[in-house]
CSV table of C-alpha atoms in Angstrom, one decimal:
chain,number,residue,atom,x,y,z
A,6,PRO,CA,-4.0,-1.7,12.3
A,7,SER,CA,-2.5,-5.1,13.3
A,8,SER,CA,-4.4,-7.1,10.8
A,9,GLY,CA,-3.1,-8.4,7.5
A,10,LEU,CA,-6.1,-6.9,5.8
A,11,TRP,CA,-5.3,-3.5,7.0
A,12,HIS,CA,-1.7,-3.7,5.6
A,13,THR,CA,-3.1,-5.1,2.4
A,14,LEU,CA,-5.5,-2.1,2.1
A,15,ARG,CA,-2.6,0.3,2.8
A,16,HIS,CA,-0.7,-1.3,0.0
A,17,LEU,CA,-3.6,-1.1,-2.3
A,18,ASP,CA,-3.9,2.6,-1.6
A,19,THR,CA,-0.4,3.2,-2.9
A,20,VAL,CA,-1.2,1.6,-6.3
A,21,VAL,CA,-4.7,3.1,-6.9
A,22,THR,CA,-4.3,6.6,-5.6
A,23,SER,CA,-2.8,9.1,-8.0
A,24,ALA,CA,-1.9,12.5,-6.6
A,25,GLU,CA,-1.6,13.8,-10.2
A,26,ALA,CA,-5.3,12.9,-11.0
A,27,LYS,CA,-7.3,15.9,-12.1
A,28,GLY,CA,-10.5,14.4,-10.8
A,29,PRO,CA,-11.4,11.7,-8.3
A,30,ASN,CA,-9.6,8.4,-8.3
A,31,ILE,CA,-12.1,5.8,-9.8
A,32,VAL,CA,-11.4,2.3,-8.7
A,33,GLY,CA,-13.3,-0.9,-9.5
A,34,PHE,CA,-13.1,-4.1,-7.4
A,35,THR,CA,-13.8,-7.3,-9.3
A,36,SER,CA,-13.0,-11.0,-9.2
A,37,THR,CA,-13.0,-13.8,-11.8
A,38,ILE,CA,-16.1,-15.6,-10.5
A,39,SER,CA,-18.6,-14.9,-7.7
A,40,GLU,CA,-18.0,-15.2,-4.0
A,41,GLU,CA,-14.3,-14.5,-3.9
A,42,GLY,CA,-14.7,-11.6,-1.4
A,43,LYS,CA,-14.6,-8.5,-3.6
A,44,THR,CA,-17.5,-6.8,-1.9
A,45,THR,CA,-16.0,-7.2,1.6
A,46,ILE,CA,-12.6,-5.8,0.5
A,47,ALA,CA,-14.2,-2.9,-1.4
A,48,GLY,CA,-16.2,-2.0,1.6
A,49,ASN,CA,-13.3,-2.1,3.9
A,50,PHE,CA,-11.2,0.0,1.6
A,51,ALA,CA,-14.0,2.6,1.6
A,52,VAL,CA,-14.0,2.6,5.4
A,53,MET,CA,-10.2,3.1,5.6
A,54,LYS,CA,-10.1,6.0,3.2
A,55,ALA,CA,-13.1,7.7,4.7
A,56,ARG,CA,-11.6,7.5,8.2
A,57,ALA,CA,-8.5,9.1,6.7
A,58,GLY,CA,-10.6,12.1,5.9
A,59,LYS,CA,-11.2,11.4,2.2
A,60,LYS,CA,-14.5,12.0,0.5
A,61,VAL,CA,-15.5,8.5,-0.7
A,62,LEU,CA,-18.4,7.3,-2.8
A,63,LEU,CA,-19.1,3.5,-2.8
A,64,ILE,CA,-21.3,2.2,-5.6
A,65,ASP,CA,-23.0,-1.1,-5.9
A,66,ALA,CA,-22.5,-1.9,-9.6
A,67,ASP,CA,-23.2,-5.7,-9.4
A,68,PRO,CA,-26.8,-6.2,-10.5
A,69,TYR,CA,-26.5,-10.0,-10.3
A,70,ARG,CA,-26.0,-10.3,-6.6
A,71,LYS,CA,-26.4,-6.8,-5.1
A,72,SER,CA,-24.3,-8.0,-2.1
A,73,LEU,CA,-23.2,-4.5,-1.2
A,74,SER,CA,-26.7,-3.1,-1.3
A,75,HIS,CA,-27.8,-5.9,1.1
A,76,LEU,CA,-24.9,-5.1,3.5
A,77,LEU,CA,-25.5,-1.3,3.6
A,78,VAL,CA,-28.3,-0.9,6.1
A,79,SER,CA,-29.8,2.6,6.0
A,80,ALA,CA,-31.5,4.5,8.8
A,81,VAL,CA,-34.2,5.3,6.2
A,82,ASP,CA,-37.4,3.2,6.3
A,83,GLU,CA,-37.0,0.1,4.1
A,84,LYS,CA,-39.9,1.1,2.0
A,85,GLU,CA,-38.5,4.6,1.4
A,86,LYS,CA,-34.8,3.9,1.1
A,87,PRO,CA,-33.2,5.5,-2.0
A,88,GLU,CA,-31.9,3.0,-4.6
A,89,LEU,CA,-30.1,3.3,-7.9
A,90,ALA,CA,-32.4,1.1,-10.0
A,91,ASN,CA,-33.7,1.6,-13.5
A,92,GLY,CA,-34.5,5.2,-12.8
A,93,ALA,CA,-32.8,6.9,-15.7
A,94,ASP,CA,-34.8,10.0,-14.8
A,95,ALA,CA,-33.9,9.9,-11.2
A,96,ASP,CA,-32.0,12.7,-9.4
A,97,ILE,CA,-28.8,10.8,-8.7
A,98,ALA,CA,-27.7,13.2,-5.9
A,99,SER,CA,-30.9,12.5,-4.0
A,100,LEU,CA,-30.1,8.7,-4.1
A,101,ILE,CA,-26.8,9.0,-2.3
A,102,GLU,CA,-26.8,8.0,1.3
A,103,LYS,CA,-24.2,8.5,4.0
A,104,ASP,CA,-22.8,5.9,6.4
A,105,GLN,CA,-22.7,8.1,9.6
A,106,THR,CA,-20.3,5.7,11.4
A,107,ALA,CA,-17.7,5.1,8.7
A,108,GLY,CA,-18.2,8.4,6.9
A,109,PHE,CA,-18.4,7.3,3.3
A,110,ALA,CA,-21.3,7.9,0.9
A,111,PHE,CA,-22.9,5.1,-1.0
A,112,LEU,CA,-25.4,4.2,-3.8
A,113,ARG,CA,-27.4,1.0,-3.7
A,114,LEU,CA,-29.0,-0.9,-6.6
A,115,GLY,CA,-32.7,-1.5,-6.6
A,116,ASP,CA,-34.3,-4.9,-6.7
A,117,GLN,CA,-35.6,-4.8,-10.3
A,118,SER,CA,-37.0,-8.0,-11.8
A,119,ASP,CA,-35.9,-7.0,-15.4
A,120,MET,CA,-32.2,-7.7,-15.3
A,121,ASP,CA,-31.6,-6.6,-18.9
A,122,VAL,CA,-33.3,-3.2,-18.3
A,123,THR,CA,-31.3,-2.6,-15.1
A,124,THR,CA,-27.9,-3.4,-16.5
A,125,GLN,CA,-28.5,-1.6,-19.8
A,126,LEU,CA,-29.7,1.6,-18.1
A,127,PHE,CA,-27.0,1.6,-15.5
A,128,TRP,CA,-24.2,1.9,-18.0
A,129,SER,CA,-26.0,3.8,-20.8
A,130,GLU,CA,-28.6,6.1,-19.2
A,131,THR,CA,-27.6,6.4,-15.6
A,132,MET,CA,-23.8,6.5,-15.8
A,133,PRO,CA,-23.5,10.0,-17.5
A,134,LYS,CA,-25.6,11.5,-14.7
A,135,LEU,CA,-23.7,9.5,-12.1
A,136,SER,CA,-20.4,10.7,-13.5
A,137,ALA,CA,-21.5,14.3,-12.9
A,138,VAL,CA,-21.4,13.8,-9.2
A,139,PHE,CA,-18.0,12.3,-9.1
A,140,LYS,CA,-16.3,15.7,-8.9
A,141,ASP,CA,-17.6,16.0,-5.3
A,142,TYR,CA,-15.4,13.1,-4.1
A,143,ASP,CA,-11.8,12.2,-3.8
A,144,LEU,CA,-12.4,8.5,-4.4
A,145,VAL,CA,-15.1,6.6,-6.2
A,146,ILE,CA,-15.3,2.8,-5.6
A,147,PHE,CA,-17.3,0.4,-7.8
A,148,ASP,CA,-18.2,-3.0,-6.5
A,149,LEU,CA,-18.4,-4.7,-9.9
A,150,PRO,CA,-19.6,-8.0,-11.2
A,151,PRO,CA,-16.9,-10.7,-11.7
A,152,LEU,CA,-14.9,-11.0,-15.0
A,153,VAL,CA,-17.3,-13.6,-16.4
A,154,ALA,CA,-19.8,-10.8,-16.9
A,155,LEU,CA,-18.0,-9.6,-20.0
A,156,GLY,CA,-20.4,-6.9,-21.1
A,157,ASP,CA,-20.5,-5.2,-17.7
A,158,LEU,CA,-16.7,-5.2,-17.3
A,159,GLN,CA,-16.2,-3.8,-20.8
A,160,ASN,CA,-18.6,-0.9,-19.9
A,161,ALA,CA,-16.9,-0.4,-16.6
A,162,ALA,CA,-13.5,-0.2,-18.2
A,163,GLN,CA,-14.6,3.0,-20.0
A,164,VAL,CA,-15.3,4.6,-16.6
A,165,VAL,CA,-12.9,3.1,-14.1
A,166,ASP,CA,-9.2,4.2,-14.0
A,167,LYS,CA,-7.8,1.2,-12.2
A,168,PHE,CA,-9.1,-2.3,-11.3
A,169,ILE,CA,-8.3,-4.4,-8.2
A,170,LEU,CA,-8.7,-8.1,-8.8
A,171,ILE,CA,-9.7,-10.3,-5.9
A,172,VAL,CA,-8.6,-14.0,-6.1
A,173,ASP,CA,-9.9,-16.5,-3.5
A,174,TRP,CA,-7.2,-18.9,-2.4
A,175,GLY,CA,-7.6,-22.3,-4.0
A,176,LYS,CA,-10.7,-21.5,-5.9
A,177,LEU,CA,-9.3,-21.0,-9.4
A,178,THR,CA,-6.6,-22.5,-11.5
A,179,GLY,CA,-3.9,-20.5,-13.2
A,180,VAL,CA,-5.4,-21.4,-16.6
A,181,MET,CA,-8.8,-19.9,-15.4
A,182,LEU,CA,-7.1,-16.7,-14.4
A,183,GLN,CA,-5.2,-16.4,-17.6
A,184,THR,CA,-8.3,-17.1,-19.6
A,185,ALA,CA,-10.2,-14.4,-17.7
A,186,MET,CA,-7.5,-11.9,-18.6
A,187,VAL,CA,-7.6,-12.8,-22.3
A,188,MET,CA,-11.3,-12.4,-22.3
A,189,ASN,CA,-11.1,-8.9,-20.7
A,190,PRO,CA,-8.2,-7.2,-22.4
A,191,THR,CA,-9.3,-3.6,-21.6
A,192,VAL,CA,-9.7,-4.6,-17.9
A,193,HIS,CA,-6.4,-6.4,-17.9
A,194,GLU,CA,-4.6,-3.3,-19.0
A,195,LYS,CA,-5.9,-1.4,-16.0
A,196,ILE,CA,-5.4,-3.9,-13.3
A,197,ALA,CA,-3.3,-2.1,-10.6
A,198,GLY,CA,-3.1,-5.0,-8.1
A,199,VAL,CA,-4.3,-8.4,-7.1
A,200,VAL,CA,-5.5,-9.4,-3.6
A,201,LEU,CA,-5.1,-13.1,-2.6
A,202,ASN,CA,-8.1,-13.5,-0.3
A,203,ARG,CA,-8.6,-16.1,2.5
A,204,ALA,CA,-5.1,-17.4,2.1
A,205,ASP,CA,-4.1,-20.5,3.9
A,206,ARG,CA,-1.2,-19.1,6.0
A,207,SER,CA,0.4,-22.5,6.7
A,208,ARG,CA,0.5,-23.3,2.9
A,209,MET,CA,1.6,-19.8,2.1
A,210,LYS,CA,4.8,-20.4,4.0
A,211,LYS,CA,5.6,-23.3,1.6
A,212,VAL,CA,4.4,-21.7,-1.6
A,213,PHE,CA,5.6,-18.1,-1.1
A,214,SER,CA,8.4,-18.4,1.4
A,215,PRO,CA,10.3,-16.2,2.3
A,216,PHE,CA,7.8,-13.6,1.3
A,217,ALA,CA,5.0,-15.1,3.5
A,218,ALA,CA,7.4,-15.3,6.4
A,219,LEU,CA,8.1,-11.6,6.2
A,220,LEU,CA,4.4,-10.7,5.8
A,221,GLY,CA,3.6,-12.7,8.8
A,222,LYS,CA,5.7,-10.3,10.9
A,223,GLN,CA,3.3,-7.4,10.1
A,224,SER,CA,1.2,-8.1,13.2
A,225,LEU,CA,4.3,-7.4,15.3
A,226,LEU,CA,4.5,-3.8,14.1
A,227,VAL,CA,1.7,-2.7,16.5
A,228,GLY,CA,2.9,-2.4,20.1
A,229,ALA,CA,6.6,-2.8,19.1
A,230,LYS,CA,8.9,-1.0,21.5
């Protein structure tokens, strides 16, 4: 609760959670390019919401890296672990696992060699069956590919209510970000917030002062008399 990430996740919660939603809140975490930290932030958001008593389903929807699937270690034997692969005929509910420590449910992608089959089936064949189980949860979180995967993001925009864009400090230019938005107009319309990840705090004071100076005081909230 004293970390900047915790306060960021709390802030995210206010922009993606809708009390008026008739079904679960469906949120997608993405970035412009790979390795900007979207998987880590999506996972931490799932942990925070689950610990608050919400029913959370975390889904690995990035077939290019499967970072989330590699992070989520199951108690099930490696050879028998359930995975959301190219099984259009699979019983989706049986593939959902539970993280006993954090309390959220999750779905992993299988290690399929045929990338085209995996991606096509995920959004066309598997998604209707997957959507049927959403009603059992308060929050559904997709760890999505980056915006450069245009086809995947356009498909995701038909399912996801709101997107969170992760931007790694110093990795992109403003022109690159602007171009990514132009290339993904349906995603752009649904972006609820942007997280500036791995920010250089010393440089933030120069670039974003006085905002950075105030944010730096968040750590003082815990233990304050």
